[in-house]
Coordinates of C-alpha atoms in Angstrom, one line a residue:
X1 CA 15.2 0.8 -10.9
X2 CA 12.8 3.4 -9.9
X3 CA 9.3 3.2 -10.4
X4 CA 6.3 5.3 -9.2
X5 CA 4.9 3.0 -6.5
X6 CA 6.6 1.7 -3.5
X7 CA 5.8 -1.2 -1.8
X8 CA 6.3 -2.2 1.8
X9 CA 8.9 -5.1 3.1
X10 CA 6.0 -6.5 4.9
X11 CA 2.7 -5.1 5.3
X12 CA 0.7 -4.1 8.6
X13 CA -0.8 -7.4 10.6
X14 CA -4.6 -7.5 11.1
X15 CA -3.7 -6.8 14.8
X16 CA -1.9 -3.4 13.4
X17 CA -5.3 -2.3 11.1
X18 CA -7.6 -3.3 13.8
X19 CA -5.7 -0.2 15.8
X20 CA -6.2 1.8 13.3
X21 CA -10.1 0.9 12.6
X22 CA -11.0 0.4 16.2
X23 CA -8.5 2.6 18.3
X24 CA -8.4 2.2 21.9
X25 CA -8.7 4.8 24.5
X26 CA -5.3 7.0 24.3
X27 CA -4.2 6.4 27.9
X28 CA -3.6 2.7 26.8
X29 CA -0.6 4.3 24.7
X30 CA 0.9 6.2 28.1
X31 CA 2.0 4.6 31.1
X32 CA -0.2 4.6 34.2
X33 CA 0.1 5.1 38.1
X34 CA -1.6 2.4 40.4
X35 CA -2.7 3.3 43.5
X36 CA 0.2 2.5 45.3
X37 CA 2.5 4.8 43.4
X38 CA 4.3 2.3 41.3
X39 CA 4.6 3.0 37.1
X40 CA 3.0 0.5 35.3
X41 CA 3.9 0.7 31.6
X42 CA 1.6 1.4 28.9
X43 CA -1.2 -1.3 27.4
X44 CA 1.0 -0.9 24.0
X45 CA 4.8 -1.3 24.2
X46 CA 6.8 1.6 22.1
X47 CA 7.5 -1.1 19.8
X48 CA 3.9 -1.9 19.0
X49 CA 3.1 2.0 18.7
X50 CA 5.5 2.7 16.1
X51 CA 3.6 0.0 14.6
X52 CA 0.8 1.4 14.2
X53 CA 2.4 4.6 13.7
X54 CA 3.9 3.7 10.8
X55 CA 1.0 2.0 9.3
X56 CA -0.7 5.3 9.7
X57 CA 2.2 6.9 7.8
X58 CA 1.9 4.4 4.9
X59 CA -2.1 5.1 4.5
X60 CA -1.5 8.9 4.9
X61 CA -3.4 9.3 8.3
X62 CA -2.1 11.3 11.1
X63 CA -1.3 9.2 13.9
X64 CA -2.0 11.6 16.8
X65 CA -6.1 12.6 15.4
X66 CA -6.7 9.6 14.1
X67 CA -5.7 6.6 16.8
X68 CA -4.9 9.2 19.6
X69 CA -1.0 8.1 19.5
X70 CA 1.3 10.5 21.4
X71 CA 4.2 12.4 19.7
X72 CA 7.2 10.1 19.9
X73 CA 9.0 13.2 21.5
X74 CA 6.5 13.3 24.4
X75 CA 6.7 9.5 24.7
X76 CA 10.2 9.9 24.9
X77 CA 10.1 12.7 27.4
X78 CA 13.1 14.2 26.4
X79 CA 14.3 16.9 23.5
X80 CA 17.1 14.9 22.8
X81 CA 15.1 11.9 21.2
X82 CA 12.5 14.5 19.9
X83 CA 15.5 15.3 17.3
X84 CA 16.0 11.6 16.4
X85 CA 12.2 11.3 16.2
X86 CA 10.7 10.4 12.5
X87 CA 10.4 12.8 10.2
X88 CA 7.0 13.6 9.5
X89 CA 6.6 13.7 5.3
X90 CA 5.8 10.3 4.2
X91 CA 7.9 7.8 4.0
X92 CA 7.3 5.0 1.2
X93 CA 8.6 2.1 2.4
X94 CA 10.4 -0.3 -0.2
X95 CA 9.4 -3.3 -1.6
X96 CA 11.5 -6.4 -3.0
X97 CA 12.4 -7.4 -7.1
X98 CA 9.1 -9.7 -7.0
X99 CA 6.8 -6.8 -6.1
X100 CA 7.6 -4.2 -8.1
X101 CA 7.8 -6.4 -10.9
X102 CA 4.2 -7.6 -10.2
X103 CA 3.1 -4.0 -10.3
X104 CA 4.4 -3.3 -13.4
X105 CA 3.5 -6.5 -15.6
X106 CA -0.7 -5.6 -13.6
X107 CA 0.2 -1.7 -15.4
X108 CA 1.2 -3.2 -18.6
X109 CA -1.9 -5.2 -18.6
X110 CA -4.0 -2.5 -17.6
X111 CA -2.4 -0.4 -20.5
X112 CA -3.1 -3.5 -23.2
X113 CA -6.5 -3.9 -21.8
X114 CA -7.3 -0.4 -22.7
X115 CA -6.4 -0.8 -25.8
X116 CA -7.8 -4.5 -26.6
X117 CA -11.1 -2.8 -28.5
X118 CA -8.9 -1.1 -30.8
X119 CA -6.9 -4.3 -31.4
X120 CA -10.4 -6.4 -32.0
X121 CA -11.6 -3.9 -34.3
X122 CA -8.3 -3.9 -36.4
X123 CA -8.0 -7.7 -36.2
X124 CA -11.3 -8.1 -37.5
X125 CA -11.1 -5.2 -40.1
X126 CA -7.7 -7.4 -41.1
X127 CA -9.6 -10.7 -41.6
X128 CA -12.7 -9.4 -43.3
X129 CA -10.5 -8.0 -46.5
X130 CA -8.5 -11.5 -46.6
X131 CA -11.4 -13.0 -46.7
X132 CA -12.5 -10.6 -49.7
X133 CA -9.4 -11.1 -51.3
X134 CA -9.5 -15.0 -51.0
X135 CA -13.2 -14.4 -52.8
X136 CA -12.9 -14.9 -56.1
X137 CA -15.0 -12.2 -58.4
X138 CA -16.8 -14.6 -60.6
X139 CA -19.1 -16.9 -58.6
X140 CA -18.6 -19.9 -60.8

């Protein structure tokens, strides 16, 4: 069953959009150096980044301009995960039976609702010459 619309399994939490609306400063996505030398990881896990990273891919934004993401290959750091990175067209994500089925009853709707005037018109067209019919032609 393919339609034209795709849904996704779950959508983005407020915490994801907020992100996106309101990014942060882009070294809260890299990992940091304190003063005595130690790494301290980055304000937003990976996990939490390809969160918002995806959500960006769903609404057709680019992460990297938009939030200030890094590339997933320079999070990485290596070229060998820079191959497994994810593909940059746009993914639609799927959606389950319920969904799609409530987007195409809302487009079947839509489509009758379009054409209700039409329908009223006709109806009322329909009723007017039974009612002329049921007349009879002497008024007595």
């Amino acid at each position: 069953m393919k339609i034209g619309a795709k849904f996704p399994s779950r959508m983005p939490t407020n915490w994801v959009l907020k992100q996106i609306a309101f990014p942060p400063p882009q070294s809260a996505f890299l990992p940091s150096t304190s003063v005595d030398g130690s790494v301290r990881p980055p304000r937003f896990s990976p996990r939490d980044q390809d969160r918002i990273r995806k959500a960006c891919r769903m609404a057709d934004l680019d992460p990297t301009a938009v939030v200030g993401l890094p590339d997933v290959a320079d999070r990485m750091g290596t070229a060998k995960t820079a191959a497994i990175a994810k593909p940059a067209v746009r993914l639609q994500p799927k959606g389950s039976k319920k969904e799609l089925d409530r987007y195409n009853r809302e487009k079947k709707i839509a489509e009758n609702m379009s054409k209700m005037p039409e329908r009223i018109a006709a109806w009322k067209e329909e009723r007017r010459k039974a009612k002329e019919a049921a007349k009879p032609e002497m008024p007595f």
